Coordinates of C-alpha atoms (C1' of nucleotides) in Angstrom, one line a residue:
Chain X
X27 CA 33.3 12.8 27.5
X28 CA 33.9 11.6 23.7
X29 CA 30.2 12.7 23.6
X30 CA 31.0 12.5 19.7
X31 CA 32.4 9.0 19.3
X32 CA 30.2 6.5 21.2
X33 CA 31.0 3.5 18.8
X34 CA 34.8 3.9 19.7
X35 CA 34.4 3.7 23.3
X36 CA 33.0 0.1 22.9
X37 CA 36.3 -0.8 21.0
X38 CA 37.5 -2.7 23.8
X39 CA 34.4 -4.2 25.0
X40 CA 34.8 -5.5 21.3
X41 CA 38.3 -6.8 21.6
X42 CA 38.1 -8.6 24.3
X43 CA 34.9 -10.6 23.0
X44 CA 36.9 -11.5 19.8
X45 CA 39.3 -12.4 22.0
X46 CA 36.9 -14.8 23.7
X47 CA 35.7 -16.5 20.3
X48 CA 39.2 -16.8 19.2
X49 CA 39.7 -19.0 22.3
X50 CA 37.2 -20.9 21.2
X51 CA 38.6 -21.8 17.9
X52 CA 36.2 -19.3 16.1
X53 CA 37.8 -16.8 13.3
X54 CA 37.9 -13.0 14.0
X55 CA 35.8 -12.0 10.8
X56 CA 34.4 -8.1 9.9
X57 CA 31.0 -9.5 10.4
X58 CA 31.3 -10.5 13.7
X59 CA 33.2 -7.4 15.3
X60 CA 30.6 -5.3 13.6
X61 CA 28.0 -7.4 15.2
X62 CA 29.7 -6.9 18.4
X63 CA 29.9 -3.6 18.3
X64 CA 26.2 -3.3 17.7
X65 CA 25.5 -5.2 20.5
X66 CA 27.9 -3.0 22.4
X67 CA 26.8 -0.1 21.2
X68 CA 22.9 -0.5 21.6
X69 CA 21.7 -0.7 25.4
X70 CA 18.4 -2.3 24.3
X71 CA 17.2 -5.4 23.5
X72 CA 17.3 -5.8 19.7
X73 CA 16.0 -8.4 17.0
X74 CA 18.3 -9.8 14.7
X75 CA 16.8 -7.9 11.8
X76 CA 17.5 -4.4 13.7
X77 CA 21.1 -6.1 14.8
X78 CA 21.3 -6.7 10.7
X79 CA 20.2 -3.2 10.0
X80 CA 23.1 -1.8 12.5
X81 CA 25.8 -3.9 10.7
X82 CA 24.8 -3.4 7.3
X83 CA 25.0 0.4 7.9
X84 CA 28.9 0.0 8.0
X85 CA 29.0 -3.1 5.9
X86 CA 25.9 -3.3 3.4
X87 CA 26.6 -7.1 2.1
X88 CA 26.1 -8.6 5.5
X89 CA 23.2 -11.3 5.1
X90 CA 20.8 -11.9 7.9
X91 CA 21.8 -15.5 7.6
X92 CA 25.2 -14.5 9.1
X93 CA 23.5 -12.5 11.8
X94 CA 21.7 -15.5 12.9
X95 CA 24.3 -17.7 13.1
X96 CA 26.8 -15.6 14.8
X97 CA 23.9 -14.7 17.4
X98 CA 23.9 -18.8 17.7
X99 CA 27.5 -19.1 18.4
X100 CA 27.4 -16.2 20.9
X101 CA 24.5 -17.5 22.9
X102 CA 26.1 -21.3 23.0
X103 CA 29.3 -19.0 24.6
X104 CA 27.4 -17.2 26.7
X105 CA 28.4 -14.0 25.4
X106 CA 24.9 -13.0 24.2
X107 CA 21.5 -13.7 26.0
X108 CA 18.4 -14.4 23.9
X109 CA 15.0 -13.4 25.3
X110 CA 11.4 -14.0 23.7
X111 CA 9.0 -11.2 24.1
X112 CA 5.6 -11.7 24.6
X113 CA 5.1 -11.0 20.6
X114 CA 7.4 -10.4 17.5
X115 CA 11.0 -12.0 17.1
X116 CA 13.6 -12.9 19.7
X117 CA 15.7 -10.0 21.2
X118 CA 19.3 -10.3 21.5
X119 CA 21.5 -8.4 24.2
X120 CA 25.2 -8.4 25.6
X121 CA 25.2 -10.8 28.4
X122 CA 26.6 -7.9 31.0
X123 CA 25.7 -8.0 35.1
X124 CA 23.5 -10.5 36.3
X125 CA 19.7 -8.9 35.8
X126 CA 16.7 -10.1 34.7
X127 CA 13.7 -8.9 32.5
X128 CA 10.2 -7.3 32.7
X129 CA 8.2 -7.5 29.4
X130 CA 5.0 -5.6 29.1
X131 CA 2.0 -7.7 27.6
X132 CA 0.8 -4.6 26.0
X133 CA 3.4 -2.2 24.6
X134 CA 5.9 -4.6 24.3
X135 CA 8.7 -2.7 26.6
X136 CA 11.4 -4.8 28.2
X137 CA 12.9 -3.3 30.9
X138 CA 16.2 -4.4 32.9
X139 CA 15.9 -5.0 36.5
X140 CA 19.0 -6.2 39.0
X141 CA 19.2 -9.9 39.3
X142 CA 19.0 -9.6 43.0
X143 CA 15.2 -9.2 42.6
X144 CA 15.0 -12.9 41.7
X145 CA 16.9 -14.0 45.2
X146 CA 13.7 -15.3 47.0
X147 CA 12.2 -16.9 43.7
X148 CA 15.9 -18.5 42.8
X149 CA 16.3 -20.4 46.2
X150 CA 12.8 -21.2 46.6
X151 CA 12.8 -22.7 43.0
X152 CA 16.0 -24.6 43.4
X153 CA 15.2 -25.8 46.7
X154 CA 11.5 -27.1 46.1
X155 CA 12.6 -28.0 42.6
X156 CA 16.1 -28.2 41.8
X157 CA 15.7 -26.0 39.4
X158 CA 18.5 -23.5 38.7
X159 CA 16.8 -20.2 37.4
X160 CA 18.8 -17.8 34.6
X161 CA 17.3 -14.2 35.3
X162 CA 19.3 -13.0 32.6
X163 CA 17.4 -15.4 30.2
X164 CA 14.0 -14.7 31.9
X165 CA 11.3 -12.3 31.0
X166 CA 8.7 -11.7 33.6
X167 CA 5.5 -10.9 31.9
X168 CA 3.0 -8.3 33.2
X169 CA 2.3 -4.6 32.6
X170 CA 4.4 -1.6 32.8
X171 CA 3.5 1.6 34.4
X172 CA 2.3 3.7 31.2
X173 CA 0.0 0.2 30.1
X174 CA -1.4 -0.7 33.9
X175 CA -4.1 1.8 34.3
Chain H
X28 CA -13.1 -42.7 40.4
X29 CA -14.8 -42.4 36.8
X30 CA -11.2 -43.7 35.8
X31 CA -12.6 -44.5 32.1
X32 CA -14.2 -41.2 31.4
X33 CA -11.4 -38.4 32.1
X34 CA -13.1 -36.0 29.4
X35 CA -16.6 -36.4 30.9
X36 CA -15.1 -35.0 34.5
X37 CA -14.7 -31.8 32.8
X38 CA -17.9 -31.2 31.6
X39 CA -18.7 -28.7 33.9
X40 CA -15.8 -26.8 33.7
X41 CA -16.2 -26.5 29.4
X42 CA -19.8 -25.4 30.0
X43 CA -18.9 -22.6 32.5
X44 CA -16.1 -21.3 30.1
X45 CA -18.7 -21.6 27.2
X46 CA -20.8 -19.8 29.5
X47 CA -18.3 -17.0 30.1
X48 CA -17.9 -17.1 26.3
X49 CA -21.5 -16.1 25.5
X50 CA -21.5 -13.3 28.0
X51 CA -19.2 -11.8 25.7
X52 CA -21.2 -12.0 22.8
X53 CA -19.3 -15.3 21.5
X54 CA -21.2 -18.2 20.1
X55 CA -20.9 -21.5 21.2
X56 CA -19.9 -23.6 18.4
X57 CA -18.7 -27.5 18.5
X58 CA -15.1 -26.4 17.8
X59 CA -14.8 -24.1 20.8
X60 CA -16.2 -26.7 23.4
X61 CA -13.9 -29.3 21.7
X62 CA -11.0 -26.9 22.4
X63 CA -11.9 -25.7 25.7
X64 CA -12.1 -29.6 26.2
X65 CA -8.8 -30.5 25.3
X66 CA -7.4 -27.5 27.5
X67 CA -9.3 -29.0 30.3
X68 CA -8.0 -32.5 29.9
X69 CA -4.6 -32.1 29.3
X70 CA -3.0 -30.9 32.7
X71 CA 0.2 -29.6 30.7
X72 CA 1.2 -26.7 28.6
X73 CA 0.1 -27.6 24.8
X74 CA 0.8 -25.7 21.2
X75 CA -1.7 -24.7 19.0
X76 CA -1.0 -28.1 16.9
X77 CA -0.9 -30.3 19.7
X78 CA -4.5 -28.9 20.3
X79 CA -5.7 -29.0 17.1
X80 CA -4.9 -33.0 17.1
X81 CA -6.7 -33.1 20.3
X82 CA -9.9 -31.5 18.5
X83 CA -9.6 -33.4 15.5
X84 CA -9.4 -36.7 17.3
X85 CA -12.9 -35.8 17.7
X86 CA -14.0 -33.3 15.1
X87 CA -11.6 -34.5 12.0
X88 CA -12.4 -31.3 9.9
X89 CA -11.4 -28.9 12.1
X90 CA -8.7 -26.3 10.6
X91 CA -5.3 -25.0 12.7
X92 CA -6.6 -21.4 11.3
X93 CA -9.6 -22.2 13.8
X94 CA -7.9 -23.0 16.8
X95 CA -5.6 -20.0 16.2
X96 CA -8.6 -17.8 16.2
X97 CA -10.2 -19.1 19.2
X98 CA -7.0 -19.2 21.2
X99 CA -6.5 -15.7 20.6
X100 CA -10.0 -14.9 21.8
X101 CA -9.7 -17.4 24.9
X102 CA -6.5 -15.3 25.6
X103 CA -8.1 -11.7 25.4
X104 CA -10.7 -13.2 27.5
X105 CA -8.2 -14.1 30.0
X106 CA -9.5 -17.9 29.7
X107 CA -6.3 -19.2 28.8
X108 CA -2.7 -18.5 29.2
X109 CA -0.1 -17.8 26.6
X110 CA 3.6 -19.0 27.2
X111 CA 6.3 -18.7 25.0
X112 CA 9.3 -21.4 25.5
X113 CA 12.9 -20.7 24.9
X114 CA 12.3 -22.6 21.3
X115 CA 9.4 -23.5 19.5
X116 CA 5.7 -22.8 19.3
X117 CA 3.9 -20.9 21.8
X118 CA 2.0 -22.9 24.7
X119 CA -1.3 -22.4 25.9
X120 CA -3.0 -23.5 29.0
X121 CA -6.4 -22.8 30.9
X122 CA -5.5 -19.7 33.3
X123 CA -6.3 -21.5 36.5
X124 CA -4.9 -20.6 40.1
X125 CA -2.0 -18.4 40.4
X126 CA 0.9 -19.9 39.3
X127 CA 4.2 -19.2 37.4
X128 CA 6.5 -21.5 35.0
X129 CA 10.0 -22.6 34.9
X130 CA 11.0 -23.2 31.5
X131 CA 14.4 -25.5 31.1
X132 CA 16.7 -24.4 28.2
X133 CA 18.2 -27.3 27.8
X134 CA 15.0 -29.7 27.8
X135 CA 12.3 -27.7 27.0
X136 CA 10.0 -28.7 29.7
X137 CA 8.2 -26.2 31.6
X138 CA 7.3 -26.9 35.6
X139 CA 4.3 -25.1 36.9
X140 CA 5.0 -23.4 40.5
X141 CA 2.7 -21.7 42.8
X142 CA 2.0 -18.1 42.3
X143 CA 3.2 -17.2 45.5
X144 CA 6.8 -17.7 45.1
X145 CA 6.7 -14.7 43.1
X146 CA 6.1 -13.0 45.8
X147 CA 8.8 -11.1 46.7
X148 CA 9.8 -10.4 43.2
X149 CA 6.1 -9.0 42.3
X150 CA 6.1 -6.6 45.1
X151 CA 9.7 -5.4 44.5
X152 CA 8.7 -5.0 40.7
X153 CA 5.6 -2.6 41.8
X154 CA 7.2 -0.4 44.1
X155 CA 10.3 0.6 42.1
X156 CA 9.3 0.0 38.8
X157 CA 5.6 0.4 38.7
X158 CA 5.3 -2.9 36.7
X159 CA 2.8 -5.3 37.8
X160 CA 3.7 -9.0 36.9
X161 CA 1.6 -11.3 35.9
X162 CA 3.3 -14.8 36.8
X163 CA 0.9 -17.0 35.0
X164 CA 1.8 -15.5 31.6
X165 CA 6.0 -15.4 32.4
X166 CA 8.6 -18.5 32.2
X167 CA 11.5 -17.8 33.9
X168 CA 14.4 -19.9 32.0
X169 CA 16.8 -21.9 33.8
X170 CA 18.2 -25.6 34.1
X171 CA 15.6 -28.6 35.5
X172 CA 17.3 -31.0 38.0
X173 CA 17.8 -33.3 35.3
X174 CA 19.7 -30.6 33.2
X175 CA 21.5 -28.9 35.9
X176 CA 24.3 -31.2 36.1
Chain S
dC20 C1' -32.5 -13.5 8.4
dT21 C1' -28.4 -11.7 10.5
dC22 C1' -24.0 -11.8 11.9
dT23 C1' -20.4 -14.7 13.5
dA24 C1' -17.2 -18.6 12.7
dT25 C1' -15.2 -21.6 10.0
dG26 C1' -12.6 -23.5 6.2
dC27 C1' -9.5 -23.2 2.2
dA28 C1' -5.8 -20.8 0.4
dA29 C1' -2.4 -17.7 0.0
dA30 C1' 0.6 -14.5 2.3
dT31 C1' 3.7 -13.1 6.2
dC32 C1' 7.2 -13.2 9.5
dT33 C1' 10.8 -15.6 11.8
dT34 C1' 14.3 -18.7 11.7
dT35 C1' 16.9 -22.6 9.8
dT36 C1' 19.7 -25.6 6.1
dG37 C1' 22.1 -27.0 1.7
dC38 C1' 25.5 -25.5 -1.3
dA39 C1' 29.2 -23.4 -3.8
dC40 C1' 32.8 -19.5 -3.2
dG41 C1' 35.6 -16.7 -0.3
dA42 C1' 38.5 -15.3 3.6
dA43 C1' 41.2 -16.4 8.0
dC44 C1' 44.7 -18.7 9.8
Chain V
dG26 C1' 46.2 -25.3 1.8
dT27 C1' 42.9 -26.1 5.4
dT28 C1' 39.0 -25.1 7.2
dC29 C1' 35.7 -22.0 8.5
dG30 C1' 32.5 -18.1 7.3
dT31 C1' 29.4 -16.1 4.2
dG32 C1' 26.1 -15.1 0.7
dC33 C1' 22.3 -16.7 -1.8
dA34 C1' 18.3 -19.2 -2.3
dA35 C1' 15.0 -22.4 -0.7
dA36 C1' 12.9 -24.6 2.9
dA37 C1' 10.6 -25.0 7.0
dG38 C1' 7.9 -23.6 11.1
dA39 C1' 4.5 -20.7 13.1
dT40 C1' 0.9 -17.7 13.0
dT41 C1' -2.3 -14.3 10.3
dT42 C1' -5.2 -12.6 6.9
dG43 C1' -8.7 -12.5 2.6
dC44 C1' -12.6 -14.3 1.0
dA45 C1' -17.1 -17.1 0.3
dT46 C1' -19.7 -20.1 2.8
dA47 C1' -21.6 -22.6 6.4
dG48 C1' -24.0 -22.5 10.8
dA49 C1' -25.6 -20.0 15.3
dG50 C1' -28.7 -17.5 17.7

DNA sequence: CTCTATGCAAATCTTTTGCACGAAC
DNA sequence: GTTCGTGCAAAAGATTTGCATAGAG
């Protein structure tokens, strides 16, 4: 339902995130709302440049610098996750449910997988190295089913 | 033993890798030998710039471009692995025994761990997504024991 | 001698920073 | 009215590319 209004569906998500920012003393600006909306609307992992394009579709004046500065702040607040693919610019997405990433070295595609697949690795890394892994920030490199052969 | 001649210890490794390159039609140049030697001598994960410094210690004229071009070729031949840390330039190291990486998001340290810790994740990624992971090319992000608290 | 590898300079791509002005509270 | 956010320009950092020449086979 509401197939014609995909953006509106995420208004509540955006507002709750704006509230979260304000709780940290950050102000609620149009550019921020639009950035959060772009992150909420687009399921995939987007680069700063792509996100800027999304924001500009509604507010043409927004500079890429603003996008970077807000992404940096959002990352600090753990609202968004930043992942670096094998090649090209870093990608960003809302820090949703626990999950990890499979990044294809060949085609660059990033696939989300449930965080529980990291359970075994997580317990061993913790026990043997005192290292606490954060799957949502990690990209495990390899070859996807399409590029495998 | 041979504590005073750490570089010489790896001469055979370097030569076998040079041979491997020649088998692919690549020529054996001084810059390449020195790059491979730097990779063999230094256990850690080094950036192109650091590797250039190592090479220049013995051959001052070598350009960073040459380093990048050779690293690209070595990566293609699967002689070296390339990993992208959370921040900063990509790092390179010899593709030795199967292993993975734990990259601390706080201090940037990269820790090598045995590839077998990825066994569970590997089998599930393969079974459920047809994705073949390559732990040696992957950096699992998190917090190291020192930065954890 | 032929073809690859390198040096050098310049371009490209991604991200960060300084500064002055405009907007949120 | 203060303080923070943004635009613009420029810088910085990392990597790639074009071209002429030096060097390996």
